[in-house]
């Protein structure tokens, strides 16, 4: 396949960039009074304003042409049809089937996967209801009060993010925790002071072969048995989510306590599957289905809308423009919602594990920069930390602002019709994107009577691009739409760069080396080391340190 940079639309974008590159957002807005409403799109209850990007009509035209040239429509259709688009792993990519309605069958190898999905959703719902109602009794006859999800990567980040994001809708007498790190501190702190008789572990691992998860699951099992003194207790206190029935059975989890998913669900795309069991226990099946409906609404929009009006496609194309033409290497995600505090971490895996790649699907070099480095924190906290760099640093950092029309915890006095604290939060969001785009010129600074020596310090050059996403309220539906929006934006970027967004070979080497090193550390005979001189010396130093008493 041809590298994207050889396509005529790419060449067109390069020439176009040479013309528009020096144009300030101030000029673009001055030239078009309608700009702030022209470059917007609504879908699935979300509103995207992308007018504060360094683009004009020609940019959008070239980007849409590029998407057509790269076969975006065809790739979308192939994904929804269940074709094997993850070619390096020979898998279909069907997270959209996880939120498809019953009665819209999708046949894969003679099986209706949508019917399969709904059968598992029903099992999850029945189990969740039992836990929520206190009807599921633990080994000592007590109801479950603590749920600990053990998993890592996609088996942790999605559910942990969703639990935080939808905490407002959660059943508050159930306490949920997430253990991912193989650092024993994670499990020790999560279980500290808990009664094992009231604690349920959900062991989430698509492969059921991930060392961190299995190690934590074994430790959790040992912790439970230290209190419950009976192997039979495992059946009441452990459930699994996996594609690997054999391995879960070997762990001691009976088939009826195993919630399946399928190889066509990628780990980082799995929060709508049984990997979301903890989410469903927290918020209940009805809210979980609302989340799926939000995802589905965005899926349908992505599948149907023309590129120029397609929210995820536009966001993905803008990411390509910012990365490859404006030279931005990172992307800040700034939710003005405390509940979305884990959203940037979730997006890191979604974006960087999907598109952090240097070769195309056929193995040839991509030939341009790929995934931006994603990072962020909720506003307004970030404003008092790293926003200095966003406004006056030497690097260009495109920002996604996310805000809502209503907060979920109004702070006004009874009878106040307006949530002043939420207004203040949103005022900050609007102020930040305005300041980034328009800045403050030296003459504006001087007009304020600022001492000449300080003028350079007080200038904001502006011209820093951002998107703003608004929704009415952070509901399960809105979260679902937001997640699907980013999933499909990442998909779009992958299509443009010609890469397989659904494999993750880049994590393998570290895993193999860690296993080899773990064997060396476990051997108390301190075997000879054959790494490089730095790694050898570090391992030797570690061996010495662990001999010393703390
Ligand atoms: O190491 C990367 C990865 O394979 C992720 O893609 C995945 O989400 C995570 O590990 C966990 O995998 P599993 O669910 O199979 O334990």
XYZ file of C-alpha atoms and ligand atoms in Angstrom:
566
model
C 0.000 0.000 0.000
C 1.103 3.561 -0.609
C 2.159 5.729 2.287
C -0.407 8.444 2.945
C 2.124 11.140 2.107
C 2.099 10.022 -1.538
C -1.630 10.727 -1.921
C -2.642 13.777 -3.897
C -4.859 15.116 -1.100
C -1.834 14.979 1.237
C 0.221 16.915 -1.297
C -2.670 19.343 -1.559
C -2.678 19.740 2.204
C 1.045 20.479 2.175
C 0.659 23.266 -0.364
C -2.415 24.519 1.443
C -0.537 24.500 4.752
C 2.156 26.703 3.209
C -0.621 29.283 2.563
C -2.717 28.996 5.694
C 0.098 28.081 8.095
C 0.881 31.733 8.888
C -2.763 32.774 9.331
C -3.751 33.505 12.918
C -7.048 32.283 14.372
C -7.765 35.978 15.026
C -7.716 36.586 11.268
C -9.756 33.472 10.485
C -12.467 34.554 12.924
C -12.381 38.168 11.718
C -12.822 37.021 8.115
C -15.918 34.933 8.862
C -18.433 36.132 11.445
C -20.264 32.805 11.214
C -17.175 30.725 11.889
C -18.095 29.857 15.485
C -21.301 28.190 14.350
C -20.163 27.033 10.915
C -17.499 24.610 12.095
C -19.693 22.672 14.471
C -21.498 19.363 14.371
C -24.047 17.634 16.607
C -24.512 13.906 17.081
C -25.768 11.475 19.704
C -26.446 14.316 22.162
C -22.936 15.799 21.792
C -22.040 19.137 20.245
C -18.563 19.637 18.815
C -17.193 23.097 18.091
C -14.026 22.704 16.039
C -13.915 26.294 14.832
C -10.895 27.095 17.009
C -8.693 24.853 14.869
C -6.257 26.359 12.377
C -8.357 25.411 9.378
C -10.568 26.930 6.729
C -13.003 25.503 4.206
C -10.168 24.380 1.971
C -8.507 22.481 4.830
C -11.724 20.622 5.565
C -12.162 19.909 1.852
C -8.674 18.437 1.516
C -9.036 16.414 4.733
C -12.353 14.964 3.545
C -10.780 14.138 0.181
C -7.904 12.445 1.986
C -10.379 10.365 3.997
C -12.160 9.316 0.801
C -8.830 8.502 -0.894
C -7.819 6.350 2.061
C -11.125 4.500 1.841
C -12.569 5.635 5.182
C -16.141 4.794 4.138
C -15.113 1.329 2.963
C -13.093 0.664 6.134
C -16.037 1.736 8.323
C -18.355 -0.581 6.393
C -15.849 -3.442 6.657
C -15.559 -2.970 10.418
C -19.330 -2.962 10.950
C -19.700 -6.038 8.705
C -17.255 -7.989 10.870
C -14.500 -8.341 8.279
C -11.045 -9.298 9.483
C -9.648 -5.751 9.563
C -7.167 -6.566 12.344
C -4.985 -8.383 9.861
C -1.866 -8.940 11.966
C -3.970 -10.928 14.456
C -6.487 -12.195 11.887
C -9.471 -10.869 13.841
C -12.673 -9.012 13.207
C -13.169 -5.767 15.139
C -16.708 -5.689 16.421
C -17.036 -3.570 19.518
C -19.993 -1.992 17.708
C -21.808 -5.355 17.981
C -21.572 -5.013 21.778
C -24.060 -2.174 21.616
C -26.170 -3.278 18.655
C -29.880 -3.792 19.379
C -31.295 -7.274 19.719
C -33.020 -8.102 16.478
C -30.235 -6.622 14.335
C -28.357 -9.888 13.763
C -24.743 -9.945 12.667
C -23.488 -13.294 11.468
C -19.874 -14.259 11.997
C -18.817 -17.813 11.095
C -22.463 -18.865 11.224
C -23.134 -17.355 14.653
C -25.309 -14.316 15.366
C -22.905 -12.377 17.559
C -25.545 -9.812 18.543
C -27.701 -12.568 20.019
C -24.614 -13.861 21.857
C -23.946 -10.388 23.217
C -27.492 -10.004 24.513
C -27.444 -13.417 26.152
C -24.340 -12.361 28.108
C -25.852 -8.952 28.904
C -28.868 -10.738 30.376
C -26.637 -12.956 32.516
C -24.685 -9.907 33.665
C -27.945 -8.136 34.503
C -29.253 -11.053 36.554
C -25.985 -11.327 38.473
C -25.709 -7.568 39.009
C -29.255 -7.389 40.340
C -28.493 -10.180 42.799
C -25.409 -8.358 44.087
C -27.173 -4.988 44.236
C -30.168 -6.423 46.100
C -27.977 -8.291 48.575
C -29.492 -11.551 47.351
C -26.131 -13.035 46.364
C -24.782 -14.361 49.619
C -21.129 -14.919 50.329
C -19.674 -18.034 51.944
C -20.574 -16.837 55.434
C -24.131 -15.926 54.404
C -23.518 -12.186 54.253
C -24.423 -9.956 51.304
C -21.639 -8.530 49.140
C -20.629 -4.968 50.055
C -17.248 -4.656 48.350
C -16.468 -5.442 44.722
C -12.846 -5.502 43.595
C -12.090 -5.620 39.877
C -8.724 -7.214 39.149
C -7.474 -6.525 35.622
C -5.037 -4.335 33.730
C -5.022 -2.251 30.545
C -8.371 -2.584 28.813
C -9.572 -4.881 31.568
C -9.132 -2.041 34.056
C -8.989 1.410 32.472
C -12.450 1.384 30.855
C -14.313 0.020 33.903
C -12.322 2.189 36.342
C -12.981 5.289 34.229
C -16.688 4.448 33.861
C -17.097 3.840 37.603
C -15.659 7.272 38.355
C -17.542 8.921 35.505
C -20.915 7.477 36.511
C -20.446 7.459 40.246
C -23.434 9.773 40.571
C -25.626 6.916 39.330
C -24.011 4.238 41.451
C -25.537 2.347 44.360
C -23.711 3.967 47.243
C -23.824 1.088 49.715
C -21.647 -0.910 47.310
C -18.005 -0.005 47.337
C -16.007 -0.684 44.142
C -12.269 -0.802 43.813
C -9.885 -1.486 40.947
C -6.611 -3.334 41.297
C -4.306 -3.379 38.291
C -0.701 -2.821 39.348
C 1.313 -5.920 40.236
C 2.801 -3.823 43.066
C 1.353 -5.649 46.091
C 0.405 -2.287 47.556
C -2.541 -2.058 45.179
C -4.235 -5.192 46.470
C -3.143 -4.649 50.071
C -4.695 -1.182 50.159
C -7.831 -2.278 48.313
C -8.499 -5.111 50.763
C -7.304 -3.353 53.945
C -9.883 -3.778 56.684
C -12.397 -5.606 54.482
C -14.392 -8.638 55.505
C -13.684 -11.328 52.899
C -17.174 -12.682 53.552
C -18.581 -9.445 52.057
C -16.085 -9.103 49.212
C -16.473 -10.175 45.589
C -13.530 -10.274 43.173
C -14.088 -9.910 39.440
C -11.027 -11.259 37.677
C -11.055 -9.549 34.298
C -8.655 -10.742 31.661
C -9.507 -11.301 28.036
C -6.626 -13.765 27.691
C -6.533 -14.944 31.307
C -2.796 -15.131 30.730
C -1.712 -11.670 31.874
C 0.902 -12.090 34.572
C -0.035 -9.026 36.619
C -3.707 -9.999 36.748
C -3.115 -13.660 37.517
C -0.614 -12.761 40.238
C -3.082 -10.366 41.855
C -5.907 -12.892 41.468
C -3.850 -15.576 43.243
C -2.990 -13.106 46.010
C -6.669 -12.158 46.346
C -7.592 -15.828 46.565
C -5.021 -16.352 49.319
C -6.317 -13.255 51.164
C -9.906 -14.587 50.988
C -8.942 -18.043 52.172
C -6.964 -16.632 55.113
C -10.287 -15.296 56.405
C -12.728 -17.892 55.096
C -10.655 -21.071 55.603
C -12.493 -23.054 52.938
C -11.672 -23.642 49.240
C -15.409 -23.845 48.558
C -15.601 -20.116 49.380
C -13.912 -19.267 46.061
C -17.124 -20.104 44.214
C -19.075 -17.403 46.116
C -16.384 -14.724 46.005
C -14.736 -14.960 42.593
C -16.152 -14.475 39.131
C -14.188 -14.123 35.910
C -14.541 -12.285 32.628
C -12.523 -13.851 29.843
C -12.399 -15.552 26.464
C -10.425 -18.388 28.063
C -12.790 -20.853 29.745
C -10.044 -23.425 30.327
C -7.761 -21.063 32.220
C -10.592 -19.677 34.349
C -11.681 -23.217 35.229
C -8.078 -24.062 36.138
C -8.131 -21.064 38.493
C -11.163 -22.606 40.194
C -13.910 -20.463 38.708
C -16.878 -22.535 37.583
C -18.270 -22.000 34.043
C -21.476 -20.483 35.426
C -19.357 -17.828 37.148
C -17.468 -17.018 33.955
C -18.790 -14.193 31.790
C -17.453 -14.572 28.244
C -16.268 -12.138 25.668
C -14.916 -12.890 22.227
C -11.706 -12.480 20.271
C -13.366 -9.827 18.099
C -13.478 -7.463 21.109
C -10.161 -5.660 21.530
C -9.072 -5.126 25.152
C -9.137 -1.330 24.928
C -12.531 -1.465 23.177
C -14.121 -3.809 25.701
C -15.844 -1.686 28.344
C -19.271 -2.381 26.797
C -18.689 -6.133 27.060
C -18.688 -8.285 30.213
C -15.462 -6.442 31.082
C -17.972 -3.775 32.167
C -19.530 -6.089 34.780
C -18.275 -3.849 37.599
C -19.874 -0.851 35.856
C -23.182 -2.689 35.650
C -23.020 -3.725 39.302
C -22.355 -0.104 40.278
C -24.960 1.683 38.151
C -27.442 -1.120 37.468
C -28.489 -2.775 34.196
C -30.830 0.018 33.082
C -28.146 2.701 33.277
C -25.659 0.319 31.636
C -28.067 -0.104 28.730
C -28.364 3.703 28.510
C -24.591 3.823 28.138
C -24.802 1.257 25.340
C -27.532 3.342 23.684
C -25.233 6.384 23.728
C -22.485 4.347 22.100
C -24.911 2.979 19.530
C -26.160 6.466 18.631
C -22.575 7.542 17.920
C -21.863 4.289 16.038
C -24.840 4.906 13.756
C -23.802 8.503 13.170
C -20.242 7.399 12.322
C -21.527 4.776 9.931
C -24.000 7.021 8.130
C -22.914 10.667 8.206
C -20.983 12.166 5.296
C -17.387 12.914 6.236
C -17.875 16.700 6.351
C -20.618 16.229 8.980
C -19.234 13.188 10.729
C -18.097 14.050 14.245
C -15.609 11.220 14.873
C -14.235 11.425 11.324
C -13.712 15.182 11.650
C -12.016 14.809 15.029
C -9.741 12.101 13.651
C -8.858 14.174 10.581
C -8.130 17.222 12.729
C -5.801 15.084 14.842
C -3.941 14.104 11.648
C -3.782 17.774 10.561
C -2.473 18.897 13.940
C 0.047 16.061 14.141
C 1.434 15.969 10.638
C 0.988 19.488 9.330
C 1.138 21.681 12.437
C 3.787 19.476 14.092
C 1.918 18.919 17.369
C 3.230 15.824 19.114
C 0.836 15.773 22.054
C -2.880 16.220 22.654
C -4.364 17.441 25.937
C -7.789 16.209 27.033
C -9.310 18.582 29.554
C -12.678 17.530 30.959
C -14.426 20.210 32.998
C -16.093 17.492 35.060
C -14.536 15.991 38.156
C -16.259 12.701 37.410
C -14.155 12.433 34.229
C -10.886 12.455 36.141
C -9.860 9.061 34.728
C -10.940 9.856 31.178
C -7.480 11.028 29.995
C -5.858 7.844 31.360
C -8.482 5.755 29.576
C -7.854 7.659 26.336
C -4.115 7.108 26.637
C -4.507 3.384 26.092
C -7.260 3.788 23.511
C -5.240 6.220 21.429
C -1.616 5.297 21.954
C -1.935 1.504 22.043
C -4.030 1.738 18.875
C -2.027 4.168 16.783
C 1.421 4.368 18.375
C 2.917 2.480 15.442
C 5.589 3.079 12.812
C 4.544 0.654 10.085
C 1.480 0.289 7.915
C -0.707 -2.799 7.688
C 1.610 -4.240 5.042
C 4.688 -3.717 7.229
C 6.133 -0.781 5.313
C 7.056 2.440 7.145
C 4.194 4.875 7.703
C 6.460 7.738 6.684
C 4.907 10.412 8.895
C 4.168 10.973 12.573
C 1.359 8.864 14.009
C -0.494 8.903 17.330
C -0.248 12.038 19.432
C 0.808 11.564 23.053
C -2.419 11.952 25.004
C -2.488 13.447 28.468
C -4.701 15.615 30.622
C -6.384 16.396 33.897
C -9.768 17.758 34.804
C -10.228 21.515 34.606
C -9.882 23.667 36.645
C -7.050 21.804 38.394
C -4.840 21.807 35.304
C -5.164 25.594 35.029
C -3.126 25.962 38.190
C -0.528 23.521 36.998
C 0.409 22.951 33.348
C -1.770 25.487 31.495
C 1.141 27.949 31.688
C 2.874 25.795 29.056
C -0.307 25.509 26.990
C -0.566 29.312 26.798
C 3.027 30.477 26.618
C 5.220 27.412 26.081
C 7.220 26.789 22.933
C 5.265 23.684 21.939
C 1.890 23.544 20.274
C -0.561 21.421 22.281
C -4.014 21.005 20.725
C -6.644 20.688 23.459
C -9.999 18.944 23.721
C -12.257 20.717 26.222
C -15.241 18.729 27.487
C -18.092 20.355 29.407
C -21.737 19.928 30.371
C -24.829 22.121 30.577
C -25.689 20.881 34.048
C -23.525 19.692 36.873
C -24.674 16.665 38.808
C -24.148 18.203 42.219
C -25.663 21.706 42.259
C -24.115 23.755 45.017
C -26.545 26.674 45.096
C -28.895 27.288 48.005
C -32.313 25.631 47.798
C -34.483 27.582 45.443
C -31.589 28.840 43.305
C -32.507 28.102 39.728
C -28.954 28.470 38.592
C -25.989 26.402 39.699
C -23.462 29.203 40.219
C -20.604 26.864 40.955
C -21.194 25.023 37.699
C -21.370 28.369 35.885
C -17.971 29.194 37.335
C -16.567 25.869 36.150
C -17.891 26.407 32.629
C -16.780 30.048 32.574
C -13.276 28.723 33.085
C -13.622 26.294 30.176
C -14.823 29.017 27.793
C -12.141 31.435 29.024
C -9.357 28.936 28.429
C -10.266 28.054 24.854
C -10.752 31.775 24.086
C -7.387 32.698 25.582
C -5.627 29.887 23.731
C -7.108 30.886 20.387
C -6.923 34.671 20.555
C -4.199 35.396 23.086
C -3.213 38.939 23.913
C -1.018 41.103 21.692
C 1.849 43.329 22.803
C -0.185 46.414 21.958
C -3.078 45.188 24.097
C -0.636 44.585 26.935
C 0.918 48.051 26.515
C -2.525 49.633 26.441
C -2.977 48.331 29.978
C 0.043 50.395 31.029
C 2.294 47.426 31.649
C 5.974 48.241 32.187
C 7.873 47.736 28.882
C 10.264 45.201 30.435
C 7.314 42.998 31.324
C 5.519 43.214 27.999
C 7.094 40.034 26.490
C 6.153 38.123 29.625
C 2.564 39.299 29.458
C 1.981 38.556 25.759
C -0.057 35.517 24.763
C 0.582 34.699 21.139
C -2.661 32.676 20.885
C -3.344 30.693 17.704
C -3.428 27.491 19.759
C -6.035 25.058 18.465
C -8.774 23.396 20.468
C -11.990 21.439 20.157
C -14.863 21.929 22.582
C -17.347 19.138 23.215
C -20.560 19.948 25.083
C -23.412 17.737 26.278
C -26.429 18.387 28.446
C -25.272 16.350 31.432
C -22.782 13.600 32.210
C -25.293 10.742 32.016
C -24.568 7.116 31.062
C -25.854 7.934 27.559
C -23.501 10.923 27.238
C -20.536 8.899 28.476
C -21.314 6.157 25.961
C -21.471 8.689 23.131
C -18.198 10.268 24.258
C -16.386 6.928 24.411
C -17.625 5.883 20.960
C -16.674 9.319 19.601
C -13.063 8.841 20.639
C -13.007 5.185 19.535
C -14.064 6.171 16.042
C -11.770 9.186 15.929
C -8.880 6.825 16.694
C -10.173 4.469 13.979
C -10.226 7.345 11.471
C -6.643 8.312 12.297
C -5.539 4.692 11.838
C -7.240 4.509 8.435
C -5.498 7.681 7.252
C -2.088 6.437 8.373
C -2.821 2.958 6.972
C -1.998 1.213 10.235
C -3.629 -1.666 12.104
C -5.176 0.120 15.084
C -6.217 -3.128 16.745
C -3.014 -5.006 17.490
C -0.426 -4.144 20.166
C 2.797 -5.947 19.310
C 4.746 -3.131 20.920
C 3.958 -4.420 24.414
C 5.373 -7.905 23.810
C 9.151 -7.423 24.107
C 8.919 -5.905 27.576
C 6.669 -8.777 28.722
C 9.167 -11.405 27.525
C 12.151 -9.666 29.107
C 10.233 -9.213 32.382
C 9.488 -12.945 32.545
C 13.141 -13.794 31.954
C 14.265 -11.298 34.595
C 11.603 -12.476 37.058
C 13.061 -15.996 36.787
C 16.533 -14.596 37.512
C 15.251 -12.715 40.563
C 13.305 -15.699 41.845
C 16.442 -17.875 41.764
C 18.031 -17.294 45.169
C 21.277 -18.792 43.868
C 21.762 -15.415 42.102
C 22.555 -16.866 38.668
C 24.993 -15.112 36.328
C 23.432 -12.334 34.266
C 23.754 -11.919 30.505
C 21.994 -8.613 29.857
C 23.742 -5.403 28.812
C 26.090 -3.855 31.368
C 23.513 -1.330 32.617
C 20.754 -3.898 33.167
C 23.208 -6.335 34.776
C 24.391 -3.647 37.199
C 20.847 -2.561 38.053
C 19.781 -6.141 38.807
C 22.910 -6.642 40.944
C 22.128 -3.440 42.839
C 18.561 -4.606 43.388
C 19.804 -7.939 44.715
C 22.006 -6.052 47.193
C 19.177 -3.724 48.215
C 16.817 -6.557 48.938
C 19.469 -8.181 51.176
C 19.610 -5.031 53.302
C 17.062 -4.606 56.066
C 14.769 -1.614 55.452
O -0.359 -5.658 27.406
C -1.329 -5.061 26.651
C -2.651 -5.760 26.774
O -2.685 -6.862 25.940
C -3.781 -4.805 26.474
O -4.030 -4.650 25.134
C -4.888 -5.416 27.241
O -5.942 -4.521 27.419
C -4.170 -5.782 28.525
O -2.898 -6.206 28.097
C -4.831 -6.810 29.374
O -5.016 -8.009 28.690
P -5.967 -9.128 29.265
O -7.344 -8.569 29.334
O -5.853 -10.265 28.309
O -5.457 -9.497 30.635
